[in-house]
Structures are given as C-alpha cells and as structure tokens.
C-alpha cells in the first residue's frame, strides 16, 4: 500500500505514531519546497507535489478512521464517499440516546461531570469497534472486509459524537 | 567515472560566496528590513539610523513619499496618505467599511479590484504596499553598497487568507523582489529566538501590535516548526488601551465633547502615559485644553484595572488557540512576545500568570519578526546548506466550494499542513447540463455569505448526460506559501478547467505586469534594463544551483543526458553574458529547466530514499 511504503512502514492497522511522525519529519526535511527555494522552478514544483503527497499520506495514516478506510479501499472496498445508511437498529437507537444525552449536557447543573461520563462512554464504544479491526482488515476473507466496513461506519458515528462533544465544551467554557 | 570536475571558462564550479538575502516585516503600523551579514543578524537602518519605517505612503503630484515624512504630512493631506494599508489587502470596499468605519479615503473599483482614489489616480493597497517594500528594498541595496539582493522572505500574519497572501506576493513582485517564501510572523519570531536549536516542545507566540492581536501555537521538534493553531482578534491592539485612557481623561476632566484636535491631543497623551507606565508606578498627565491645564494621575494598578477586560480577551483567545492545537497550557515550553504593546507590564504579568512561566522578552519586540525572516532568508537563498531548520505551515482557514442552497462544502479543513492537494468529486444536477460553475471560498462558516469569496470559474463542454452521471473532479492545491490553485475535470471526457486562484478582487498577472511598468515609469527607471538585470540574476541562480546539484549527484545521469544538460547550461551562460533581450535569457532558462527535469526528479527520489535509510540505520 502506497502510503505505508512511502513511510517505509509495515502494512498494519497498528501504527506506531511516534515512528510515523519521525519519518514524516525526515521526509519533509528531504523534499520540502524550502529546500529548493534557491533552485529551478521545476525542482520547486516537484517538491511541492511530493510534499503534498507526504502530507496527505500522514493525514490518512495518523487518523484511526481514515487509516482504516484507506486500508479497506486498498483491499477493494471503498466506503469513503458512500451515502449508505447504517442498517443496525440497535446501534442507531443507542446513537440517538447518546445524542439526546449530549444535548442535555448544556442544560445540566454539573456539565463537567456529565462531559466526563460521556467521554468515558464514547471511549468505550471506540474501543469496542476498533478491537479486532486490524485482523479484519488483514483477513483474506471477503466477509471479514465487510465486517470491517461495518465497524468503520460505526466508528465514524463515534467520532462525530466526540467532535460534537468538543464543540459543546467550547461553547460552555469560553 | 568522473573524478574531476572541469569548469568551463567563465563558469564557476562551486560558488561559495555569500548571497545577499533580506527578511522583511511588512507591518500594519511599521515595516522593517533585516539581513544576516558575517554571521550577525541585524535590522538595516535608514540614513537617520531608524530601523522602523512607518507603513505610510503619500501620493502628491508625481511623487510618492514613504515612511516618516509621509506620516508627518498625514494630517495635512489625509485623503492622499495611505495609512495601515495592510488592513485593506485582499479586502472589498464593503468589508473595509464594516470593519473600520469612517476612513478619509474614497474607495473606487479600478480594473476589477479595490483602489483608493488619490491625486495620482487610483492606487490599490497592493501598489501602496509595493511602495513600502520598494523603499525597504532600496535601503537594503544601499547598505550592500549597490549590490542587489537575491531574494527576500516576507512575513504575513498566520491567519492571512489566500487573497491577502497573494496580494502580499504581488506587491513584492511589483517592488522587484524575488520572494523566497512568505513566512508566518509567529514562526519568524520563534526563529529569531533561536528556538529551533536543541529544544523540543510547544511554543506560544503572543503578538500584540498597534491594532491587532495574534496568538499562535507552534510545535518544535528537531528544528522543525509546525504551526498548530492560530487565533486572535483583528481589531484589538495597543490603540484600544489608549482609548481606555482617553475615556478616563474625559471622565476626570469632565470634558466629553472633544473637538478633533482635542481628541488627537488626548490620544497622544494617552500613548505617552501608557509608555511611561512601563517604567513608572505613577504618571501625572497634563492636559492643556480650553485655556486650562488639567492634571490626571494614573497608577499602574489603575491602568491594570482599566485594561483587565482587554487583557482577558487576549487570554480567552490564547485558551481557544491551545484547544485548537490540542495542547495543554502546561505543555507550553516558551512564550515569545512580539509587538510594541507587549512592553506593557500589565500584559507581561498577565501572560506570565496565564502560562505560569516568564515570557521571552530579550529581543526587541518590534524587530523580532524581521530578524527571524532574515535568518530564514539566509538559509533559503542557499547560504547554509547544512541547516536542519524546516518551517512547516498549516492552512489558516478552511477552503471549500459552494454547493446547493448557498452552503459551503469544505475541501481542505483549516490547520491542514501545507503544501497539500485534495480532490473531491461533484456531479451535475440537471439532465443535459453542459457547464458547471465553481465558486471557491475560504472560511469556517457554513453559509457562502459568511465566507470569503476567492474566485469563480466554470467548467464548460461537459457532454450532455443524465443528472448525476457526470463525474467532476475538483482539485485544490495549496503551495508552501499558502497560495491556492484550483482545477476541475470531467472524468469520462477529461474536459479540464484550471485557474490559479487570483481572488475576485485581486490582480491578474497582466495587471501585476502593468503595475510593475507603471511603478517604473514613475521612477523613471528603464523597464527593459531592469528586466534584463532580473533575468541575468535568475540565470545565474539557476546555473549555480545546478552546478551544486551536479557536483554531488551527476552520477544519476548517463553520459548522453549529462552532455545535453551541460550544453543547455553553456547556452544559458552565454545568453546571460551576451544577450540584450531579457526574453532570450528567459527562453534559455526554460531550456535548462526542461533539460534538467529528469535529473531533478531522480534527485528527489534519491533524497526520499536517503531520508528513510538514515532512519532505519538509526533504529538498528
């Protein structure tokens, strides 16, 4: 997979972020357009393209959901631009409850405690759907890849909740 | 195997002489130029020994005056004296009116962009900025004994959007400067403090100027600066602290309805009082008005009380920026102070309390940005090939496209590391639709009307298809200076449209060329001679750079390729020395560029491999 190759990392859902960051900086130091500021236009253009590619690869590999989506698409299942809705009533019901809880935080008497408990729930869900994702993504079984897709879709919901939570936190404490 | 490098006569094999480069802080109130000479970084001064050039440009008759003289005459000739034009860069007349209220200028639309009507005709903020840059450029050339500079690093606020960055670059071009890089002001300040050497961690740059407040959070790791987040308030600065004192003066004297002249006196006294309070506990202000002399006493404690709300406002921005950056206050390793207003003890102590550490104040806060820019310019021009410093920047504001219903779809979110390229696919919404118009926007809000419109262009010639059948891929590319170009392509037919985003109210390349010409006929310079000079300098730069690359990597080329490249280089060297037509040199440069493209791309691959090899060896 090109992005992993670019960073000379083994293809695996488990990525050592400190190694990733270190390699990113090494690569940037080699190809950043600033290194070519005193050289010709063509070299500068090339440097901009390479650096952009490296930046993109980093953004994907760094983010657990984007990384999973990328690996899945490289395995032939591309869910990145899909509009499909989730067919899991129990999960959706739970999401609705969580969204309601999120809205209640703003009117709660002790928002900080509420936020903390909400964070814990979100984290628990994140762990639930991330666990085993690495194996599923590496599996040669087609059905495993579709199970991975299902996990990733759910993880996206969880990340959206987390974003929403941090927005609420912002509005409460600013 | 080449053991010996034999240089052609007249062609230096290994140029090692120091190249002249400058750093420019193009400020709202004052601008400065600095350079690195004999290992020392210093600001360059004018004949009166002044480093700061007031960012004021006055047009009178055939003449243009810049700096202090223009500033002194401002009151006599307000409509022809452009003050703080940086605020107008990349803005529309409506935006300026809503942000700054009443100004003494008549704004007009000139060649599709904003201009101020002066006695010398319409002047765009870009042209006025170019006059400031020209003045600093000239100061540098004079201090280098007449030798021209090879390039300049110009600083911009970290939050500057595409239109404002592009305008800054256009201004530099009109001023005849080769821009090595647009550098973010906070990054420049951190570089000036040498924070790149040996330290690792998070750095906060607190920049309180005359009219603006900026806070930036940078991460520093082994010589790499990364802007993690920026924030601030574009209408909060030293002037607001003066206004608080003016109010107190009014209350204490009982004079509420001041004439313009009296108000000016009060403001000047307020400024002086604020400055005196940096070294005195108590200041007595004498206000001679209406045949009386009022005395108002202000203590540091009183001033601190007055300023509390403003100070808190800046700290709220700090908190938000830290949050955006995803770092805790405790992680901040150093706090850098920038801007004259950070001399106020009330600011210093508030910042110290907030971050729980004393801020860095040893470098003059007015000069620190220009000094940092000079250090970066010295590296970029090639004087320090072994430097490890790398400055990574992020996109200050999200970039997106207008979609149905006046909404903005974000293509590249803010704080994405640049350079970056992102693509998104769109489709047609009507049967048989053959064109699609694209509206490029920048900003964080969801509605088109709340974002900055950067450009509109259309993709035509899409073959008629059913609604939703066409696949239009829109690609956004942002370069290391933060400048955007957008292209669109229908995938099945490969119909393309591309623009370098020149903001709707910005300048086209032709306009820049025209302004360049205008600016020179004003100064009675010879356009042709100057263009020839510029191409000669550029040719030398290209040749020296290639010589340096060949000295290390010539084995990447086979004999035939090497000969072709050498021939093109010899032709360019010849053109450089003999041609009288700048176009001839330009063509020869393009030939060399063409001949060296494969070499460049191989060198790039090798350096990538090398970068990672170094890494794996370290790990073993």
GROMACS .gro file of N, CA, C and O in nm, chain A residues 4-9 18-19 21-60 62 66 81 165-167 169-171 173-174, chain B residues 19 178 180-181 221-224 226 316 319-320 323-324 376 379-382 387-393 417-422 478-480 538 541-542 545-546 549 590 593-594 596-597 600-601 603-605 607-608 611-612 615-616 619:
model
  468
    4UNK      N    1   0.185   0.342   0.314
    4UNK     CA    2   0.274   0.273   0.408
    4UNK      C    3   0.415   0.265   0.351
    4UNK      O    4   0.514   0.287   0.421
    5UNK      N    5   0.421   0.235   0.221
    5UNK     CA    6   0.551   0.227   0.153
    5UNK      C    7   0.626   0.359   0.162
    5UNK      O    8   0.745   0.363   0.190
    6UNK      N    9   0.551   0.466   0.139
    6UNK     CA   10   0.611   0.600   0.140
    6UNK      C   11   0.683   0.625   0.272
    6UNK      O   12   0.789   0.686   0.275
    7UNK      N   13   0.624   0.578   0.381
    7UNK     CA   14   0.684   0.598   0.512
    7UNK      C   15   0.770   0.479   0.555
    7UNK      O   16   0.818   0.475   0.667
    8UNK      N   17   0.784   0.382   0.464
    8UNK     CA   18   0.860   0.263   0.493
    8UNK      C   19   0.811   0.195   0.621
    8UNK      O   20   0.890   0.159   0.709
    9UNK      N   21   0.679   0.181   0.630
    9UNK     CA   22   0.619   0.119   0.747
    9UNK      C   23   0.555  -0.013   0.705
    9UNK      O   24   0.508  -0.026   0.592
   18UNK      N   25   0.469   0.755   1.692
   18UNK     CA   26   0.594   0.829   1.709
   18UNK      C   27   0.690   0.799   1.594
   18UNK      O   28   0.759   0.887   1.546
   19UNK      N   29   0.689   0.673   1.548
   19UNK     CA   30   0.773   0.639   1.432
   19UNK      C   31   0.718   0.710   1.308
   19UNK      O   32   0.793   0.768   1.230
   21UNK      N   33   0.552   0.990   1.288
   21UNK     CA   34   0.585   1.132   1.293
   21UNK      C   35   0.732   1.158   1.263
   21UNK      O   36   0.767   1.252   1.193
   22UNK      N   37   0.817   1.070   1.317
   22UNK     CA   38   0.960   1.086   1.295
   22UNK      C   39   0.993   1.074   1.147
   22UNK      O   40   1.065   1.155   1.090
   23UNK      N   41   0.935   0.973   1.082
   23UNK     CA   42   0.963   0.952   0.939
   23UNK      C   43   0.907   1.067   0.857
   23UNK      O   44   0.964   1.106   0.756
   24UNK      N   45   0.792   1.116   0.901
   24UNK     CA   46   0.731   1.230   0.832
   24UNK      C   47   0.828   1.348   0.830
   24UNK      O   48   0.853   1.409   0.726
   25UNK      N   49   0.886   1.376   0.946
   25UNK     CA   50   0.979   1.488   0.954
   25UNK      C   51   1.104   1.463   0.869
   25UNK      O   52   1.153   1.554   0.802
   26UNK      N   53   1.153   1.338   0.870
   26UNK     CA   54   1.270   1.306   0.788
   26UNK      C   55   1.239   1.330   0.640
   26UNK      O   56   1.320   1.386   0.567
   27UNK      N   57   1.120   1.285   0.599
   27UNK     CA   58   1.081   1.302   0.458
   27UNK      C   59   1.065   1.450   0.425
   27UNK      O   60   1.109   1.496   0.320
   28UNK      N   61   0.999   1.522   0.514
   28UNK     CA   62   0.979   1.665   0.490
   28UNK      C   63   1.113   1.736   0.474
   28UNK      O   64   1.128   1.823   0.390
   29UNK      N   65   1.206   1.696   0.559
   29UNK     CA   66   1.336   1.761   0.554
   29UNK      C   67   1.403   1.737   0.419
   29UNK      O   68   1.478   1.819   0.370
   30UNK      N   69   1.374   1.623   0.358
   30UNK     CA   70   1.436   1.590   0.230
   30UNK      C   71   1.367   1.658   0.113
   30UNK      O   72   1.433   1.695   0.017
   31UNK      N   73   1.237   1.674   0.120
   31UNK     CA   74   1.167   1.720  -0.001
   31UNK      C   75   1.090   1.851   0.011
   31UNK      O   76   1.031   1.896  -0.087
   32UNK      N   77   1.088   1.912   0.127
   32UNK     CA   78   1.008   2.035   0.141
   32UNK      C   79   1.054   2.143   0.041
   32UNK      O   80   1.174   2.159   0.020
   33UNK      N   81   0.959   2.214  -0.019
   33UNK     CA   82   0.995   2.316  -0.119
   33UNK      C   83   1.099   2.418  -0.071
   33UNK      O   84   1.175   2.472  -0.151
   34UNK      N   85   1.105   2.442   0.059
   34UNK     CA   86   1.206   2.536   0.110
   34UNK      C   87   1.348   2.489   0.079
   34UNK      O   88   1.439   2.571   0.069
   35UNK      N   89   1.365   2.357   0.069
   35UNK     CA   90   1.498   2.305   0.039
   35UNK      C   91   1.535   2.338  -0.104
   35UNK      O   92   1.649   2.323  -0.145
   36UNK      N   93   1.435   2.376  -0.183
   36UNK     CA   94   1.458   2.400  -0.325
   36UNK      C   95   1.434   2.546  -0.363
   36UNK      O   96   1.428   2.580  -0.479
   37UNK      N   97   1.420   2.631  -0.260
   37UNK     CA   98   1.386   2.771  -0.285
   37UNK      C   99   1.487   2.840  -0.375
   37UNK      O  100   1.454   2.929  -0.450
   38UNK      N  101   1.613   2.798  -0.367
   38UNK     CA  102   1.715   2.863  -0.448
   38UNK      C  103   1.742   2.787  -0.577
   38UNK      O  104   1.831   2.821  -0.652
   39UNK      N  105   1.663   2.683  -0.603
   39UNK     CA  106   1.685   2.605  -0.724
   39UNK      C  107   1.582   2.640  -0.831
   39UNK      O  108   1.506   2.734  -0.817
   40UNK      N  109   1.577   2.561  -0.937
   40UNK     CA  110   1.491   2.593  -1.050
   40UNK      C  111   1.343   2.570  -1.023
   40UNK      O  112   1.306   2.501  -0.928
   41UNK      N  113   1.260   2.628  -1.111
   41UNK     CA  114   1.115   2.618  -1.097
   41UNK      C  115   1.068   2.474  -1.098
   41UNK      O  116   0.978   2.435  -1.024
   42UNK      N  117   1.128   2.393  -1.185
   42UNK     CA  118   1.082   2.256  -1.199
   42UNK      C  119   1.107   2.177  -1.071
   42UNK      O  120   1.022   2.100  -1.026
   43UNK      N  121   1.221   2.199  -1.010
   43UNK     CA  122   1.251   2.129  -0.886
   43UNK      C  123   1.156   2.172  -0.776
   43UNK      O  124   1.112   2.092  -0.694
   44UNK      N  125   1.123   2.301  -0.776
   44UNK     CA  126   1.031   2.351  -0.674
   44UNK      C  127   0.893   2.288  -0.691
   44UNK      O  128   0.831   2.247  -0.594
   45UNK      N  129   0.848   2.281  -0.816
   45UNK     CA  130   0.716   2.224  -0.845
   45UNK      C  131   0.711   2.077  -0.801
   45UNK      O  132   0.617   2.032  -0.736
   46UNK      N  133   0.817   2.006  -0.833
   46UNK     CA  134   0.827   1.866  -0.797
   46UNK      C  135   0.822   1.851  -0.645
   46UNK      O  136   0.756   1.762  -0.590
   47UNK      N  137   0.893   1.940  -0.577
   47UNK     CA  138   0.897   1.936  -0.431
   47UNK      C  139   0.759   1.962  -0.372
   47UNK      O  140   0.719   1.895  -0.276
   48UNK      N  141   0.686   2.055  -0.433
   48UNK     CA  142   0.552   2.084  -0.382
   48UNK      C  143   0.463   1.961  -0.396
   48UNK      O  144   0.391   1.922  -0.304
   49UNK      N  145   0.473   1.893  -0.512
   49UNK     CA  146   0.391   1.775  -0.534
   49UNK      C  147   0.424   1.664  -0.434
   49UNK      O  148   0.335   1.606  -0.374
   50UNK      N  149   0.552   1.639  -0.418
   50UNK     CA  150   0.595   1.533  -0.327
   50UNK      C  151   0.551   1.563  -0.184
   50UNK      O  152   0.502   1.476  -0.112
   51UNK      N  153   0.573   1.687  -0.144
   51UNK     CA  154   0.539   1.724  -0.007
   51UNK      C  155   0.390   1.711   0.017
   51UNK      O  156   0.346   1.665   0.122
   52UNK      N  157   0.312   1.751  -0.084
   52UNK     CA  158   0.166   1.741  -0.072
   52UNK      C  159   0.127   1.595  -0.053
   52UNK      O  160   0.041   1.561   0.028
   53UNK      N  161   0.192   1.507  -0.129
   53UNK     CA  162   0.160   1.365  -0.119
   53UNK      C  163   0.194   1.312   0.021
   53UNK      O  164   0.117   1.238   0.081
   54UNK      N  165   0.308   1.353   0.070
   54UNK     CA  166   0.351   1.309   0.204
   54UNK      C  167   0.255   1.362   0.311
   54UNK      O  168   0.216   1.290   0.403
   55UNK      N  169   0.214   1.487   0.296
   55UNK     CA  170   0.119   1.545   0.392
   55UNK      C  171  -0.013   1.469   0.391
   55UNK      O  172  -0.073   1.445   0.496
   56UNK      N  173  -0.057   1.433   0.271
   56UNK     CA  174  -0.182   1.362   0.258
   56UNK      C  175  -0.171   1.224   0.323
   56UNK      O  176  -0.259   1.181   0.397
   57UNK      N  177  -0.060   1.156   0.294
   57UNK     CA  178  -0.038   1.023   0.350
   57UNK      C  179  -0.036   1.030   0.502
   57UNK      O  180  -0.096   0.945   0.570
   58UNK      N  181   0.028   1.132   0.556
   58UNK     CA  182   0.033   1.146   0.701
   58UNK      C  183  -0.107   1.164   0.759
   58UNK      O  184  -0.144   1.098   0.856
   59UNK      N  185  -0.185   1.253   0.696
   59UNK     CA  186  -0.319   1.282   0.747
   59UNK      C  187  -0.402   1.153   0.752
   59UNK      O  188  -0.479   1.131   0.845
   60UNK      N  189  -0.384   1.067   0.651
   60UNK     CA  190  -0.461   0.943   0.646
   60UNK      C  191  -0.409   0.843   0.750
   60UNK      O  192  -0.486   0.785   0.827
   62UNK      N  193  -0.240   0.887   1.017
   62UNK     CA  194  -0.245   0.933   1.156
   62UNK      C  195  -0.383   0.911   1.217
   62UNK      O  196  -0.395   0.886   1.337
   66UNK      N  197  -0.962   0.727   0.916
   66UNK     CA  198  -0.915   0.747   0.778
   66UNK      C  199  -0.819   0.634   0.737
   66UNK      O  200  -0.820   0.588   0.624
   81UNK      N  201  -1.672   0.755   0.009
   81UNK     CA  202  -1.765   0.857  -0.040
   81UNK      C  203  -1.910   0.809  -0.034
   81UNK      O  204  -1.998   0.868  -0.093
  165UNK      N  205  -1.915   1.675   2.104
  165UNK     CA  206  -1.886   1.698   2.246
  165UNK      C  207  -1.785   1.811   2.263
  165UNK      O  208  -1.801   1.898   2.348
  166UNK      N  209  -1.683   1.812   2.178
  166UNK     CA  210  -1.581   1.915   2.198
  166UNK      C  211  -1.636   2.052   2.159
  166UNK      O  212  -1.597   2.153   2.218
  167UNK      N  213  -1.730   2.054   2.064
  167UNK     CA  214  -1.794   2.182   2.031
  167UNK      C  215  -1.874   2.234   2.150
  167UNK      O  216  -1.871   2.352   2.183
  169UNK      N  217  -1.826   2.159   2.462
  169UNK     CA  218  -1.729   2.201   2.563
  169UNK      C  219  -1.682   2.343   2.536
  169UNK      O  220  -1.676   2.426   2.625
  170UNK      N  221  -1.650   2.369   2.409
  170UNK     CA  222  -1.606   2.503   2.368
  170UNK      C  223  -1.708   2.609   2.407
  170UNK      O  224  -1.675   2.711   2.466
  171UNK      N  225  -1.834   2.580   2.372
  171UNK     CA  226  -1.936   2.683   2.393
  171UNK      C  227  -1.964   2.702   2.543
  171UNK      O  228  -2.001   2.810   2.586
  173UNK      N  229  -1.735   2.663   2.798
  173UNK     CA  230  -1.627   2.717   2.880
  173UNK      C  231  -1.556   2.838   2.821
  173UNK      O  232  -1.455   2.883   2.873
  174UNK      N  233  -1.608   2.889   2.710
  174UNK     CA  234  -1.543   3.008   2.653
  174UNK      C  235  -1.611   3.135   2.698
  174UNK      O  236  -1.729   3.138   2.722
  193UNK      N  237   2.548   3.493  -0.049
  193UNK     CA  238   2.446   3.558  -0.131
  193UNK      C  239   2.364   3.651  -0.042
  193UNK      O  240   2.336   3.620   0.072
  352UNK      N  241   1.240   3.918  -0.541
  352UNK     CA  242   1.212   3.775  -0.559
  352UNK      C  243   1.174   3.719  -0.423
  352UNK      O  244   1.251   3.723  -0.329
  354UNK      N  245   1.134   3.448  -0.171
  354UNK     CA  246   1.180   3.313  -0.141
  354UNK      C  247   1.070   3.237  -0.068
  354UNK      O  248   1.052   3.118  -0.083
  355UNK      N  249   0.995   3.312   0.013
  355UNK     CA  250   0.890   3.248   0.093
  355UNK      C  251   0.810   3.355   0.165
  355UNK      O  252   0.864   3.456   0.206
  395UNK      N  253   1.015   2.047   1.682
  395UNK     CA  254   1.074   1.915   1.700
  395UNK      C  255   1.195   1.904   1.610
  395UNK      O  256   1.182   1.907   1.489
  396UNK      N  257   1.313   1.895   1.669
  396UNK     CA  258   1.438   1.879   1.595
  396UNK      C  259   1.449   1.978   1.479
  396UNK      O  260   1.470   1.939   1.364
  397UNK      N  261   1.431   2.103   1.509
  397UNK     CA  262   1.450   2.205   1.406
  397UNK      C  263   1.332   2.225   1.315
  397UNK      O  264   1.336   2.305   1.222
  398UNK      N  265   1.223   2.153   1.337
  398UNK     CA  266   1.105   2.170   1.254
  398UNK      C  267   0.998   2.248   1.331
  398UNK      O  268   0.959   2.208   1.439
  400UNK      N  269   0.616   2.374   1.343
  400UNK     CA  270   0.487   2.342   1.286
  400UNK      C  271   0.388   2.438   1.350
  400UNK      O  272   0.382   2.445   1.473
  490UNK      N  273  -0.848   3.477   2.653
  490UNK     CA  274  -0.950   3.386   2.601
  490UNK      C  275  -0.907   3.333   2.465
  490UNK      O  276  -0.923   3.214   2.436
  493UNK      N  277  -0.656   3.064   2.517
  493UNK     CA  278  -0.716   2.938   2.560
  493UNK      C  279  -0.773   2.863   2.440
  493UNK      O  280  -0.754   2.744   2.423
  494UNK      N  281  -0.841   2.939   2.354
  494UNK     CA  282  -0.902   2.878   2.236
  494UNK      C  283  -0.796   2.821   2.142
  494UNK      O  284  -0.811   2.711   2.089
  497UNK      N  285  -0.660   2.504   2.268
  497UNK     CA  286  -0.757   2.397   2.249
  497UNK      C  287  -0.755   2.351   2.103
  497UNK      O  288  -0.753   2.231   2.075
  498UNK      N  289  -0.754   2.448   2.011
  498UNK     CA  290  -0.747   2.414   1.868
  498UNK      C  291  -0.623   2.331   1.839
  498UNK      O  292  -0.624   2.244   1.754
  550UNK      N  293   1.575   3.310   0.809
  550UNK     CA  294   1.516   3.215   0.715
  550UNK      C  295   1.560   3.247   0.572
  550UNK      O  296   1.591   3.157   0.494
  553UNK      N  297   1.899   3.116   0.492
  553UNK     CA  298   1.900   2.971   0.467
  553UNK      C  299   1.842   2.940   0.329
  553UNK      O  300   1.901   2.865   0.252
  554UNK      N  301   1.728   3.002   0.298
  554UNK     CA  302   1.660   2.969   0.171
  554UNK      C  303   1.742   3.009   0.049
  554UNK      O  304   1.733   2.946  -0.055
  555UNK      N  305   1.820   3.114   0.061
  555UNK     CA  306   1.896   3.159  -0.056
  555UNK      C  307   2.017   3.067  -0.079
  555UNK      O  308   2.082   3.073  -0.181
  556UNK      N  309   2.040   2.979   0.018
  556UNK     CA  310   2.144   2.878  -0.003
  556UNK      C  311   2.274   2.905   0.068
  556UNK      O  312   2.375   2.843   0.039
  561UNK      N  313   2.195   2.356   0.707
  561UNK     CA  314   2.094   2.388   0.807
  561UNK      C  315   1.985   2.282   0.812
  561UNK      O  316   1.942   2.230   0.710
  562UNK      N  317   1.943   2.250   0.932
  562UNK     CA  318   1.842   2.148   0.952
  562UNK      C  319   1.705   2.210   0.968
  562UNK      O  320   1.605   2.140   0.984
  563UNK      N  321   1.701   2.343   0.969
  563UNK     CA  322   1.575   2.409   1.002
  563UNK      C  323   1.472   2.388   0.891
  563UNK      O  324   1.501   2.396   0.774
  564UNK      N  325   1.352   2.358   0.933
  564UNK     CA  326   1.243   2.340   0.838
  564UNK      C  327   1.118   2.401   0.898
  564UNK      O  328   1.085   2.376   1.013
  565UNK      N  329   1.053   2.486   0.823
  565UNK     CA  330   0.935   2.552   0.877
  565UNK      C  331   0.810   2.499   0.806
  565UNK      O  332   0.790   2.524   0.688
  566UNK      N  333   0.733   2.422   0.880
  566UNK     CA  334   0.610   2.368   0.822
  566UNK      C  335   0.494   2.458   0.862
  566UNK      O  336   0.484   2.497   0.977
  567UNK      N  337   0.409   2.488   0.768
  567UNK     CA  338   0.295   2.574   0.798
  567UNK      C  339   0.165   2.500   0.777
  567UNK      O  340   0.159   2.402   0.705
  591UNK      N  341  -0.162   2.068   0.721
  591UNK     CA  342  -0.025   2.106   0.685
  591UNK      C  343  -0.012   2.127   0.535
  591UNK      O  344  -0.064   2.049   0.456
  592UNK      N  345   0.054   2.236   0.496
  592UNK     CA  346   0.073   2.265   0.354
  592UNK      C  347   0.220   2.243   0.317
  592UNK      O  348   0.305   2.247   0.405
  593UNK      N  349   0.253   2.221   0.190
  593UNK     CA  350   0.163   2.214   0.075
  593UNK      C  351   0.069   2.094   0.082
  593UNK      O  352   0.100   1.992   0.143
  594UNK      N  353  -0.044   2.108   0.016
  594UNK     CA  354  -0.142   2.000   0.018
  594UNK      C  355  -0.221   2.001  -0.112
  594UNK      O  356  -0.238   2.105  -0.174
  595UNK      N  357  -0.265   1.882  -0.153
  595UNK     CA  358  -0.353   1.870  -0.268
  595UNK      C  359  -0.468   1.780  -0.226
  595UNK      O  360  -0.446   1.676  -0.166
  596UNK      N  361  -0.590   1.824  -0.252
  596UNK     CA  362  -0.707   1.742  -0.218
  596UNK      C  363  -0.806   1.748  -0.332
  596UNK      O  364  -0.825   1.854  -0.392
  652UNK      N  365  -0.253   2.372  -0.261
  652UNK     CA  366  -0.201   2.486  -0.187
  652UNK      C  367  -0.050   2.470  -0.176
  652UNK      O  368  -0.003   2.365  -0.134
  653UNK      N  369   0.025   2.570  -0.216
  653UNK     CA  370   0.171   2.558  -0.214
  653UNK      C  371   0.227   2.599  -0.077
  653UNK      O  372   0.152   2.628   0.016
  654UNK      N  373   0.360   2.600  -0.065
  654UNK     CA  374   0.422   2.624   0.066
  654UNK      C  375   0.398   2.765   0.118
  654UNK      O  376   0.410   2.792   0.237
  712UNK      N  377   1.852   3.577  -1.234
  712UNK     CA  378   1.782   3.450  -1.230
  712UNK      C  379   1.866   3.340  -1.299
  712UNK      O  380   1.878   3.228  -1.248
  715UNK      N  381   2.140   3.230  -1.082
  715UNK     CA  382   2.086   3.148  -0.975
  715UNK      C  383   2.064   3.003  -1.022
  715UNK      O  384   2.104   2.908  -0.958
  716UNK      N  385   2.001   2.990  -1.138
  716UNK     CA  386   1.971   2.859  -1.194
  716UNK      C  387   2.102   2.782  -1.218
  716UNK      O  388   2.115   2.666  -1.183
  719UNK      N  389   2.276   2.681  -0.891
  719UNK     CA  390   2.202   2.574  -0.825
  719UNK      C  391   2.230   2.440  -0.893
  719UNK      O  392   2.256   2.339  -0.828
  720UNK      N  393   2.229   2.441  -1.026
  720UNK     CA  394   2.251   2.317  -1.099
  720UNK      C  395   2.394   2.268  -1.082
  720UNK      O  396   2.418   2.148  -1.066
  723UNK      N  397   2.410   2.094  -0.763
  723UNK     CA  398   2.345   1.962  -0.769
  723UNK      C  399   2.432   1.863  -0.845
  723UNK      O  400   2.445   1.747  -0.806
  764UNK      N  401   1.434   2.840  -1.962
  764UNK     CA  402   1.333   2.736  -1.981
  764UNK      C  403   1.393   2.611  -2.044
  764UNK      O  404   1.357   2.499  -2.009
  767UNK      N  405   1.568   2.430  -1.775
  767UNK     CA  406   1.467   2.370  -1.688
  767UNK      C  407   1.420   2.238  -1.748
  767UNK      O  408   1.408   2.137  -1.680
  768UNK      N  409   1.392   2.242  -1.876
  768UNK     CA  410   1.344   2.125  -1.949
  768UNK      C  411   1.450   2.015  -1.944
  768UNK      O  412   1.422   1.901  -1.910
  770UNK      N  413   1.676   1.967  -1.739
  770UNK     CA  414   1.714   1.917  -1.606
  770UNK      C  415   1.598   1.852  -1.533
  770UNK      O  416   1.611   1.813  -1.419
  771UNK      N  417   1.483   1.839  -1.600
  771UNK     CA  418   1.366   1.792  -1.527
  771UNK      C  419   1.383   1.648  -1.480
  771UNK      O  420   1.349   1.613  -1.367
  774UNK      N  421   1.616   1.639  -1.190
  774UNK     CA  422   1.550   1.687  -1.068
  774UNK      C  423   1.466   1.577  -1.007
  774UNK      O  424   1.468   1.555  -0.886
  775UNK      N  425   1.392   1.507  -1.091
  775UNK     CA  426   1.302   1.407  -1.036
  775UNK      C  427   1.382   1.288  -0.978
  775UNK      O  428   1.346   1.233  -0.875
  777UNK      N  429   1.680   1.311  -0.849
  777UNK     CA  430   1.740   1.361  -0.724
  777UNK      C  431   1.638   1.356  -0.610
  777UNK      O  432   1.670   1.322  -0.496
  778UNK      N  433   1.513   1.390  -0.644
  778UNK     CA  434   1.408   1.388  -0.544
  778UNK      C  435   1.388   1.246  -0.490
  778UNK      O  436   1.381   1.225  -0.369
  779UNK      N  437   1.382   1.148  -0.580
  779UNK     CA  438   1.363   1.010  -0.536
  779UNK      C  439   1.479   0.964  -0.448
  779UNK      O  440   1.459   0.896  -0.348
  781UNK      N  441   1.670   1.150  -0.265
  781UNK     CA  442   1.671   1.212  -0.133
  781UNK      C  443   1.564   1.153  -0.043
  781UNK      O  444   1.581   1.142   0.078
  782UNK      N  445   1.452   1.109  -0.102
  782UNK     CA  446   1.349   1.043  -0.022
  782UNK      C  447   1.403   0.912   0.033
  782UNK      O  448   1.391   0.882   0.152
  785UNK      N  449   1.652   0.979   0.301
  785UNK     CA  450   1.592   1.026   0.427
  785UNK      C  451   1.548   0.908   0.512
  785UNK      O  452   1.569   0.905   0.633
  786UNK      N  453   1.486   0.809   0.448
  786UNK     CA  454   1.435   0.696   0.524
  786UNK      C  455   1.545   0.597   0.558
  786UNK      O  456   1.541   0.532   0.662
  789UNK      N  457   1.706   0.686   0.861
  789UNK     CA  458   1.618   0.648   0.971
  789UNK      C  459   1.638   0.504   1.013
  789UNK      O  460   1.661   0.475   1.129
  790UNK      N  461   1.633   0.411   0.914
  790UNK     CA  462   1.640   0.270   0.952
  790UNK      C  463   1.776   0.239   1.014
  790UNK      O  464   1.786   0.157   1.104
  793UNK      N  465   1.777   0.317   1.371
  793UNK     CA  466   1.696   0.228   1.455
  793UNK      C  467   1.767   0.100   1.490
  793UNK      O  468   1.743   0.043   1.596
   0.00000   0.00000   0.00000
